[in-house]
Amino acid sequence: MELKITELTKTFQDIHAVDHVSYTMTNGVYGLLGVNGAGKTTLMRMLCTLLKPTGGQITWDGKDIFSMDGDYRRLLGYLPQDFGYYPDFTVYEYLMYIGSIKGLRPVAAKKRTEQLLKQVGLLKIKNRKMKKLSGGMKRRAGIAQAMLNDPAILILDEPTAGLDPSERIRFRNLLGELAGERLVLLSTHIVPDVEYIAKEILLMKDGKFCASGTFKELMTSMSEQVWRMTVRRSEVEHYLNKYKVSNVRSVPEGAELRVLSEVCPLAGAVKEPAGLEDLFLHHFGERSGEADDEI
Amino acid sequence: MTRYELKKVFFRTGNKIALFVLLAMTGIVCFFACSVPYTDADGVTRGGPWAVASLRVDQKKWEGILDEDRIRQVIAENKRITDSPEYLSEDVTKNNIAYSWGQGIMEIRELLNRAYAEGFRDYNYYRANGLEEADAPQFYGNRIMLLEEWLRDEAADTFSEEEKAYLIHQYESLETPLYYDYMKGWSQLFEFAPTIVMITMLVLGYLVSGIFSGEFTCKSDGIFFTSLYGRNRAVLAKIKAGFLIVTIIYFAVMLVYTGITVGYLGAGGWKCPIQINQWKSLYNITVGQEYLLILAGGYMGCLFISFLCMLVSAKAKSAVTAVVIPFVLIFIPSFIANINNPLVNKILGLLPDQLLQIGAALNYFMLYTVNGKVFSAVPVLLTLYPALTLAFIPGIYYTYRRRQII
């Protein structure tokens, strides 16, 4: 099982939303990280056959996914960024309907719905209308619908956007549980969402993959190192303009900064192990003075 | 899938309100259709079941073949009434008493006004009062004679020779003498049918407009189109749901409307030719057949406009544009109808609003000549629109299944 992207391009007028991207994915969780507007959603929509590429190809086990038509959609589970639902349907009705359009026979759909409702913790409120669910519950209903057909490819576009921390953790655990023997592509701009569960991480910027690999590989590939240092409060602005700073914390002595730099930025600065957030900053971050950043 | 599509439509609050409005409007139209006044022997006008029963008794007395003898009797009866002191009196109550005597022959008297008119397009309410029994033999002959005169003079340039011959042939083909019966149930039903059909059409247009655009407005399009049947069977299920909504609601409304109107006023007279009610009509059909034409025409019109709404909403991803279509198709023709141009009139005669008022179309001399063969508008409408509606199905299907989510 292999999902292969070759020179994939999508252009909207003069804008290259996805620009000659190539990658091959097999089973496991892939984390797609990037700032807003990096092209993640456009890429995912093409992978879901919702959008036709301007150039390049996507193949599943060597077959073009657009030519596969229904045979590809049969393998697919998708949770879009703006998860839409039918507000007047109950959770149960909603899943049964999605089951029907996913080609599940009523008996199988009923069994699978009950099973997934239990798994996502919505069984007790299965007769509640979708519009009356909380944000987290809706997302859980969303993941349940994506899993209804037991997909070989599960594509989740910003599934944790707008969720509170506890719901995000719950969602992440649920995803780890459901990932199993399938290809999961999870797009997010919230770094911890993928830090622990992704087999490989893809960093997307300006429509291109700027880095990819396992967490370890990516960390090793970082040219900058992470430094912890304490400075006077009046100096914070200077360091923010000069370096990429991933954290500023007030301490009695002034401010403690977490700085990315190839060389030691200040005598007494202590080298720290890098995390995914540091990697994110390394690729997408700009020093305060450079531009309006989106982080 | 179709069941869930129907649920999506009927669960929506706006649609529930629309259905409630349709139900209320059906009730109101039925009320007006069933409001038949009757003036009693004291000159007092009353309504209600008693009025209906009294009118039926009066008119049933004149049931039968409208031959020369019967026309003579009607002329004589009318003369008896109009020569009476009550009719000639200046007292309104006495006038009303005289009017009450004529309610039995009211419909036939109306035919006399038309049959003995000065010209084909003339109408004089008092024309029947000037007739003598000796005029009776010309009753049916006048119908054809007035048409021939009109085609020779006033309408000489309006129709081709083939069309003129067709009209005269249709008039001559009418089987006479006509059979008369009490038919208030049907005449009232026909009078209010365009209103009820148009209201139903507007509500149906509103209901079906959201079937395709709903996925976009709910933002459920992504999940819908990535599902196995999202680009084939599920699209067909939406089309099927639209078809079922139009069919079930239209026939339910018409069943209620017909049931109440005809049930209350009586179903008699369905075997009578429509010329009893529409003297100049070129269509030689019975009242029962006219009802079926109205029913079929209204259904075809609703189906065509609803499918057009679905096509537009599938293309535009918005129900708003689609909802406007029925209003445009129903009301725009009445604005351009004032343009006195034969070509414009011919086009107007084939617009879908005509299907919603087939009863009125039966009165028009709207003819179309193709390869020297003349066709009247109603058969053309009933052939053209089913074909166009069928053509919409692949249009809707392919428009929606190819949709991309940007």
GROMACS .gro file of C-alpha atoms in nm, chain B residues 9-372:
model
  364
  304VAL     CA    1  -3.528   1.866   0.351
  305PHE     CA    2  -3.811   1.811   0.596
  306PHE     CA    3  -3.604   1.857   0.912
  307ARG     CA    4  -3.502   2.211   0.816
  308THR     CA    5  -3.698   2.475   1.008
  309GLY     CA    6  -3.740   2.703   0.705
  310ASN     CA    7  -3.884   2.417   0.507
  311LYS     CA    8  -4.123   2.324   0.787
  312ILE     CA    9  -4.249   2.681   0.784
  313ALA     CA   10  -4.284   2.671   0.404
  314LEU     CA   11  -4.494   2.355   0.431
  315PHE     CA   12  -4.709   2.511   0.698
  316VAL     CA   13  -4.762   2.817   0.473
  317LEU     CA   14  -4.859   2.586   0.187
  318LEU     CA   15  -5.108   2.406   0.409
  319ALA     CA   16  -5.257   2.736   0.527
  320MET     CA   17  -5.276   2.873   0.172
  321THR     CA   18  -5.442   2.553   0.053
  322GLY     CA   19  -5.702   2.601   0.323
  323ILE     CA   20  -5.760   2.963   0.224
  324VAL     CA   21  -5.790   2.882  -0.148
  325CYS     CA   22  -6.030   2.596  -0.069
  326PHE     CA   23  -6.239   2.838   0.136
  327PHE     CA   24  -6.267   3.083  -0.152
  328ALA     CA   25  -6.330   2.807  -0.406
  329CYS     CA   26  -6.612   2.672  -0.193
  330SER     CA   27  -6.772   3.012  -0.135
  331VAL     CA   28  -7.074   2.993  -0.362
  332PRO     CA   29  -7.353   3.243  -0.300
  333TYR     CA   30  -7.722   3.171  -0.353
  334THR     CA   31  -8.006   3.420  -0.349
  335ASP     CA   32  -8.323   3.283  -0.194
  336ALA     CA   33  -8.684   3.354  -0.291
  337ASP     CA   34  -8.688   3.658  -0.058
  338GLY     CA   35  -8.393   3.812  -0.240
  339VAL     CA   36  -8.146   3.744   0.042
  340THR     CA   37  -7.803   3.618  -0.063
  341ARG     CA   38  -7.654   3.349   0.153
  342GLY     CA   39  -7.361   3.110   0.146
  343GLY     CA   40  -7.278   2.777   0.304
  344PRO     CA   41  -7.394   2.422   0.237
  345TRP     CA   42  -7.756   2.531   0.202
  346ALA     CA   43  -7.664   2.772  -0.081
  347VAL     CA   44  -7.472   2.499  -0.262
  348ALA     CA   45  -7.758   2.251  -0.227
  349SER     CA   46  -8.014   2.508  -0.347
  350LEU     CA   47  -7.808   2.608  -0.648
  351ARG     CA   48  -7.757   2.244  -0.739
  352VAL     CA   49  -8.132   2.176  -0.720
  353ASP     CA   50  -8.207   2.479  -0.941
  354GLN     CA   51  -7.945   2.398  -1.203
  355LYS     CA   52  -8.017   2.025  -1.205
  356LYS     CA   53  -8.366   2.108  -1.333
  357TRP     CA   54  -8.201   2.213  -1.660
  358GLU     CA   55  -7.974   1.911  -1.692
  359GLY     CA   56  -7.984   1.750  -2.035
  360ILE     CA   57  -7.904   1.806  -2.399
  361LEU     CA   58  -7.892   2.169  -2.502
  362ASP     CA   59  -8.087   2.122  -2.821
  363GLU     CA   60  -8.302   2.375  -3.000
  364ASP     CA   61  -8.602   2.307  -2.777
  365ARG     CA   62  -8.402   2.350  -2.460
  366ILE     CA   63  -8.245   2.675  -2.588
  367ARG     CA   64  -8.593   2.796  -2.672
  368GLN     CA   65  -8.710   2.710  -2.319
  369VAL     CA   66  -8.416   2.895  -2.166
  370ILE     CA   67  -8.482   3.203  -2.381
  371ALA     CA   68  -8.848   3.187  -2.277
  372GLU     CA   69  -8.764   3.145  -1.909
  373ASN     CA   70  -8.520   3.435  -1.925
  374LYS     CA   71  -8.783   3.647  -2.096
  375ARG     CA   72  -9.039   3.555  -1.828
  376ILE     CA   73  -8.795   3.674  -1.562
  377THR     CA   74  -8.685   3.992  -1.737
  378ASP     CA   75  -9.046   4.089  -1.815
  379SER     CA   76  -9.152   4.038  -1.453
  380PRO     CA   77  -9.244   4.342  -1.235
  381GLU     CA   78  -8.974   4.233  -0.989
  382TYR     CA   79  -8.702   4.253  -1.252
  383LEU     CA   80  -8.827   4.586  -1.382
  384SER     CA   81  -8.874   4.730  -1.037
  385GLU     CA   82  -8.639   4.993  -0.900
  386ASP     CA   83  -8.639   4.816  -0.564
  387VAL     CA   84  -8.312   4.622  -0.523
  388THR     CA   85  -8.475   4.352  -0.310
  389LYS     CA   86  -8.731   4.286  -0.581
  390ASN     CA   87  -8.449   4.278  -0.838
  391ASN     CA   88  -8.277   4.020  -0.620
  392ILE     CA   89  -8.595   3.813  -0.606
  393ALA     CA   90  -8.608   3.819  -0.987
  394TYR     CA   91  -8.239   3.723  -0.995
  395SER     CA   92  -8.310   3.427  -0.767
  396TRP     CA   93  -8.548   3.280  -1.027
  397GLY     CA   94  -8.274   3.281  -1.290
  398GLN     CA   95  -8.004   3.098  -1.096
  399GLY     CA   96  -8.099   2.766  -1.252
  400ILE     CA   97  -8.038   2.894  -1.605
  401MET     CA   98  -7.749   3.122  -1.514
  402GLU     CA   99  -7.482   2.916  -1.694
  403ILE     CA  100  -7.692   2.858  -2.006
  404ARG     CA  101  -7.787   3.226  -2.014
  405GLU     CA  102  -7.414   3.302  -2.018
  406LEU     CA  103  -7.376   3.078  -2.323
  407LEU     CA  104  -7.654   3.276  -2.494
  408ASN     CA  105  -7.464   3.601  -2.431
  409ARG     CA  106  -7.162   3.456  -2.608
  410ALA     CA  107  -7.339   3.264  -2.886
  411TYR     CA  108  -7.547   3.561  -2.992
  412ALA     CA  109  -7.278   3.827  -2.944
  413GLU     CA  110  -7.236   4.100  -3.209
  414GLY     CA  111  -6.885   3.987  -3.288
  415PHE     CA  112  -6.653   3.705  -3.195
  416ARG     CA  113  -6.474   3.909  -2.932
  417ASP     CA  114  -6.777   4.108  -2.811
  418TYR     CA  115  -6.945   4.046  -2.481
  419ASN     CA  116  -7.271   4.192  -2.358
  420TYR     CA  117  -7.419   4.069  -2.030
  421TYR     CA  118  -7.770   4.174  -2.137
  422ARG     CA  119  -7.754   4.016  -2.485
  423ALA     CA  120  -7.965   3.717  -2.372
  424ASN     CA  121  -8.245   3.952  -2.266
  425GLY     CA  122  -8.292   4.069  -2.625
  426LEU     CA  123  -8.338   3.719  -2.768
  427GLU     CA  124  -8.661   3.569  -2.896
  428GLU     CA  125  -8.750   3.202  -2.902
  429ALA     CA  126  -8.720   3.217  -3.280
  430ASP     CA  127  -8.346   3.280  -3.239
  431ALA     CA  128  -8.291   2.935  -3.087
  432PRO     CA  129  -8.195   2.749  -3.410
  433GLN     CA  130  -7.890   2.974  -3.465
  434PHE     CA  131  -7.733   2.885  -3.128
  435TYR     CA  132  -7.459   2.648  -3.253
  436GLY     CA  133  -7.436   2.791  -3.604
  437ASN     CA  134  -7.351   3.132  -3.462
  438ARG     CA  135  -7.042   2.995  -3.287
  439ILE     CA  136  -6.885   2.891  -3.616
  440MET     CA  137  -7.016   3.191  -3.809
  441LEU     CA  138  -6.871   3.443  -3.561
  442LEU     CA  139  -6.535   3.267  -3.575
  443GLU     CA  140  -6.531   3.268  -3.956
  444GLU     CA  141  -6.620   3.639  -3.962
  445TRP     CA  142  -6.346   3.719  -3.714
  446LEU     CA  143  -6.086   3.520  -3.906
  447ARG     CA  144  -6.187   3.700  -4.226
  448ASP     CA  145  -6.174   4.051  -4.082
  449GLU     CA  146  -6.011   4.133  -3.751
  450ALA     CA  147  -5.775   3.835  -3.728
  451ALA     CA  148  -5.706   3.805  -4.101
  452ASP     CA  149  -5.332   3.868  -4.056
  453THR     CA  150  -5.296   3.692  -3.723
  454PHE     CA  151  -5.323   3.338  -3.854
  455SER     CA  152  -5.200   3.157  -4.163
  456GLU     CA  153  -5.452   2.988  -4.393
  457GLU     CA  154  -5.363   2.648  -4.243
  458GLU     CA  155  -5.422   2.784  -3.895
  459LYS     CA  156  -5.755   2.937  -3.992
  460ALA     CA  157  -5.864   2.609  -4.147
  461TYR     CA  158  -5.751   2.428  -3.830
  462LEU     CA  159  -5.956   2.657  -3.606
  463ILE     CA  160  -6.268   2.623  -3.819
  464HIS     CA  161  -6.220   2.248  -3.832
  465GLN     CA  162  -6.193   2.234  -3.452
  466TYR     CA  163  -6.512   2.436  -3.416
  467GLU     CA  164  -6.697   2.222  -3.667
  468SER     CA  165  -6.574   1.904  -3.498
  469LEU     CA  166  -6.742   1.995  -3.170
  470GLU     CA  167  -7.013   1.743  -3.109
  471THR     CA  168  -7.343   1.927  -3.073
  472PRO     CA  169  -7.583   1.961  -2.911
  473LEU     CA  170  -7.387   1.998  -2.590
  474TYR     CA  171  -7.485   1.820  -2.273
  475TYR     CA  172  -7.552   2.048  -1.978
  476ASP     CA  173  -7.534   1.956  -1.612
  477TYR     CA  174  -7.473   2.130  -1.282
  478MET     CA  175  -7.092   2.164  -1.265
  479LYS     CA  176  -7.022   2.430  -1.005
  480GLY     CA  177  -6.769   2.202  -0.831
  481TRP     CA  178  -6.554   2.184  -1.142
  482SER     CA  179  -6.595   2.545  -1.255
  483GLN     CA  180  -6.492   2.670  -0.910
  484LEU     CA  181  -6.204   2.422  -0.900
  485PHE     CA  182  -6.082   2.542  -1.241
  486GLU     CA  183  -6.109   2.907  -1.142
  487PHE     CA  184  -5.880   2.874  -0.841
  488ALA     CA  185  -5.653   2.601  -0.980
  489PRO     CA  186  -5.385   2.842  -1.114
  490THR     CA  187  -5.361   3.005  -0.770
  491ILE     CA  188  -5.313   2.680  -0.583
  492VAL     CA  189  -5.073   2.542  -0.846
  493MET     CA  190  -4.860   2.857  -0.839
  494ILE     CA  191  -4.844   2.867  -0.460
  495THR     CA  192  -4.746   2.500  -0.458
  496MET     CA  193  -4.485   2.571  -0.724
  497LEU     CA  194  -4.326   2.851  -0.521
  498VAL     CA  195  -4.309   2.635  -0.210
  499LEU     CA  196  -4.171   2.338  -0.405
  500GLY     CA  197  -3.908   2.562  -0.562
  501TYR     CA  198  -3.805   2.672  -0.214
  502LEU     CA  199  -3.794   2.316  -0.079
  503VAL     CA  200  -3.588   2.164  -0.359
  504SER     CA  201  -3.348   2.456  -0.396
  505GLY     CA  202  -3.156   2.342  -0.089
  506ILE     CA  203  -3.117   1.977  -0.187
  507PHE     CA  204  -2.794   2.034  -0.379
  508SER     CA  205  -2.667   2.358  -0.232
  509GLY     CA  206  -2.729   2.228   0.122
  510GLU     CA  207  -2.403   2.034   0.117
  511PHE     CA  208  -2.214   2.357   0.055
  512THR     CA  209  -2.405   2.568   0.304
  513CYS     CA  210  -2.366   2.299   0.572
  514LYS     CA  211  -2.000   2.261   0.469
  515SER     CA  212  -2.058   1.889   0.444
  516ASP     CA  213  -1.951   1.888   0.078
  517GLY     CA  214  -1.602   1.757   0.156
  518ILE     CA  215  -1.730   1.447   0.332
  519PHE     CA  216  -2.009   1.397   0.077
  520PHE     CA  217  -1.782   1.404  -0.227
  521THR     CA  218  -1.513   1.184  -0.073
  522SER     CA  219  -1.761   0.909   0.009
  523LEU     CA  220  -1.793   0.607  -0.218
  524TYR     CA  221  -2.128   0.714  -0.366
  525GLY     CA  222  -2.069   1.089  -0.334
  526ARG     CA  223  -2.017   1.133  -0.705
  527ASN     CA  224  -2.276   0.889  -0.836
  528ARG     CA  225  -2.552   0.715  -0.641
  529ALA     CA  226  -2.579   0.982  -0.373
  530VAL     CA  227  -2.627   1.245  -0.646
  531LEU     CA  228  -2.899   1.031  -0.801
  532ALA     CA  229  -3.057   0.997  -0.456
  533LYS     CA  230  -3.077   1.376  -0.438
  534ILE     CA  231  -3.247   1.392  -0.779
  535LYS     CA  232  -3.484   1.116  -0.671
  536ALA     CA  233  -3.560   1.304  -0.348
  537GLY     CA  234  -3.641   1.617  -0.551
  538PHE     CA  235  -3.869   1.417  -0.777
  539LEU     CA  236  -4.046   1.256  -0.481
  540ILE     CA  237  -4.091   1.587  -0.300
  541VAL     CA  238  -4.248   1.750  -0.607
  542THR     CA  239  -4.466   1.448  -0.684
  543ILE     CA  240  -4.587   1.376  -0.333
  544ILE     CA  241  -4.649   1.736  -0.226
  545TYR     CA  242  -4.806   1.842  -0.556
  546PHE     CA  243  -5.049   1.552  -0.570
  547ALA     CA  244  -5.123   1.576  -0.197
  548VAL     CA  245  -5.215   1.944  -0.235
  549MET     CA  246  -5.422   1.879  -0.548
  550LEU     CA  247  -5.592   1.583  -0.381
  551VAL     CA  248  -5.686   1.797  -0.081
  552TYR     CA  249  -5.794   2.086  -0.305
  553THR     CA  250  -5.999   1.864  -0.537
  554GLY     CA  251  -6.139   1.659  -0.251
  555ILE     CA  252  -6.261   1.961  -0.058
  556THR     CA  253  -6.386   2.165  -0.355
  557VAL     CA  254  -6.554   1.888  -0.550
  558GLY     CA  255  -6.657   1.706  -0.233
  559TYR     CA  256  -6.832   2.016  -0.107
  560LEU     CA  257  -6.973   2.157  -0.431
  561GLY     CA  258  -7.039   1.828  -0.611
  562ALA     CA  259  -6.861   1.628  -0.879
  563GLY     CA  260  -7.147   1.637  -1.130
  564GLY     CA  261  -7.090   1.768  -1.480
  565TRP     CA  262  -6.755   1.603  -1.546
  566LYS     CA  263  -6.889   1.445  -1.864
  567CYS     CA  264  -6.998   1.781  -2.007
  568PRO     CA  265  -6.792   1.940  -2.285
  569ILE     CA  266  -6.578   2.230  -2.164
  570GLN     CA  267  -6.760   2.465  -2.403
  571ILE     CA  268  -7.039   2.480  -2.142
  572ASN     CA  269  -6.789   2.678  -1.937
  573GLN     CA  270  -6.548   2.798  -2.206
  574TRP     CA  271  -6.768   2.860  -2.509
  575LYS     CA  272  -6.489   2.970  -2.745
  576SER     CA  273  -6.235   2.702  -2.659
  577LEU     CA  274  -6.098   2.516  -2.960
  578TYR     CA  275  -6.029   2.205  -2.752
  579ASN     CA  276  -6.307   1.951  -2.787
  580ILE     CA  277  -6.272   1.778  -2.454
  581THR     CA  278  -6.489   1.712  -2.149
  582VAL     CA  279  -6.472   1.881  -1.810
  583GLY     CA  280  -6.319   1.565  -1.663
  584GLN     CA  281  -6.049   1.571  -1.929
  585GLU     CA  282  -5.983   1.938  -1.861
  586TYR     CA  283  -5.928   1.848  -1.495
  587LEU     CA  284  -5.676   1.583  -1.592
  588LEU     CA  285  -5.501   1.833  -1.821
  589ILE     CA  286  -5.484   2.090  -1.540
  590LEU     CA  287  -5.349   1.823  -1.306
  591ALA     CA  288  -5.090   1.701  -1.558
  592GLY     CA  289  -4.995   2.052  -1.671
  593GLY     CA  290  -4.948   2.172  -1.314
  594TYR     CA  291  -4.740   1.867  -1.233
  595MET     CA  292  -4.524   1.909  -1.542
  596GLY     CA  293  -4.478   2.279  -1.465
  597CYS     CA  294  -4.384   2.212  -1.102
  598LEU     CA  295  -4.147   1.936  -1.203
  599PHE     CA  296  -3.981   2.147  -1.473
  600ILE     CA  297  -3.933   2.454  -1.255
  601SER     CA  298  -3.820   2.246  -0.955
  602PHE     CA  299  -3.563   2.060  -1.163
  603LEU     CA  300  -3.444   2.391  -1.304
  604CYS     CA  301  -3.405   2.517  -0.945
  605MET     CA  302  -3.205   2.206  -0.860
  606LEU     CA  303  -2.982   2.253  -1.163
  607VAL     CA  304  -2.914   2.615  -1.074
  608SER     CA  305  -2.848   2.536  -0.708
  609ALA     CA  306  -2.612   2.254  -0.809
  610LYS     CA  307  -2.427   2.493  -1.038
  611ALA     CA  308  -2.432   2.805  -0.824
  612LYS     CA  309  -2.380   2.623  -0.490
  613SER     CA  310  -2.645   2.856  -0.351
  614ALA     CA  311  -3.016   2.818  -0.287
  615VAL     CA  312  -3.075   3.193  -0.309
  616THR     CA  313  -3.034   3.216  -0.687
  617ALA     CA  314  -3.239   2.902  -0.735
  618VAL     CA  315  -3.529   3.023  -0.520
  619VAL     CA  316  -3.566   3.331  -0.742
  620ILE     CA  317  -3.626   3.122  -1.056
  621PRO     CA  318  -3.990   3.026  -0.994
  622PHE     CA  319  -4.077   3.391  -0.928
  623VAL     CA  320  -3.905   3.499  -1.249
  624LEU     CA  321  -4.072   3.228  -1.457
  625ILE     CA  322  -4.415   3.298  -1.313
  626PHE     CA  323  -4.418   3.675  -1.297
  627ILE     CA  324  -4.197   3.796  -1.583
  628PRO     CA  325  -4.433   3.666  -1.859
  629SER     CA  326  -4.715   3.878  -1.718
  630PHE     CA  327  -4.496   4.189  -1.755
  631ILE     CA  328  -4.400   4.124  -2.115
  632ALA     CA  329  -4.750   4.006  -2.209
  633ASN     CA  330  -4.839   4.367  -2.289
  634ILE     CA  331  -4.609   4.369  -2.589
  635ASN     CA  332  -4.840   4.322  -2.886
  636ASN     CA  333  -4.616   4.125  -3.114
  637PRO     CA  334  -4.719   3.791  -3.269
  638LEU     CA  335  -4.375   3.635  -3.220
  639VAL     CA  336  -4.356   3.747  -2.855
  640ASN     CA  337  -4.706   3.608  -2.801
  641LYS     CA  338  -4.607   3.275  -2.953
  642ILE     CA  339  -4.305   3.257  -2.723
  643LEU     CA  340  -4.513   3.357  -2.421
  644GLY     CA  341  -4.759   3.082  -2.507
  645LEU     CA  342  -4.486   2.826  -2.459
  646LEU     CA  343  -4.337   2.951  -2.133
  647PRO     CA  344  -4.368   2.720  -1.832
  648ASP     CA  345  -4.614   2.950  -1.653
  649GLN     CA  346  -4.869   2.833  -1.911
  650LEU     CA  347  -4.845   2.484  -1.767
  651LEU     CA  348  -4.948   2.615  -1.430
  652GLN     CA  349  -5.266   2.762  -1.583
  653ILE     CA  350  -5.365   2.510  -1.847
  654GLY     CA  351  -5.731   2.595  -1.784
  655ALA     CA  352  -5.665   2.946  -1.914
  656ALA     CA  353  -5.450   2.817  -2.200
  657LEU     CA  354  -5.752   2.619  -2.321
  658ASN     CA  355  -5.919   2.952  -2.395
  659TYR     CA  356  -5.637   3.090  -2.611
  660PHE     CA  357  -5.598   3.053  -2.984
  661MET     CA  358  -5.226   2.988  -2.958
  662LEU     CA  359  -5.119   2.787  -3.260
  663TYR     CA  360  -4.782   2.662  -3.386
  664THR     CA  361  -4.719   2.548  -3.741
  665VAL     CA  362  -4.439   2.303  -3.802
  666ASN     CA  363  -4.385   2.179  -4.158
  667GLY     CA  364  -4.735   2.288  -4.255
   0.00000   0.00000   0.00000
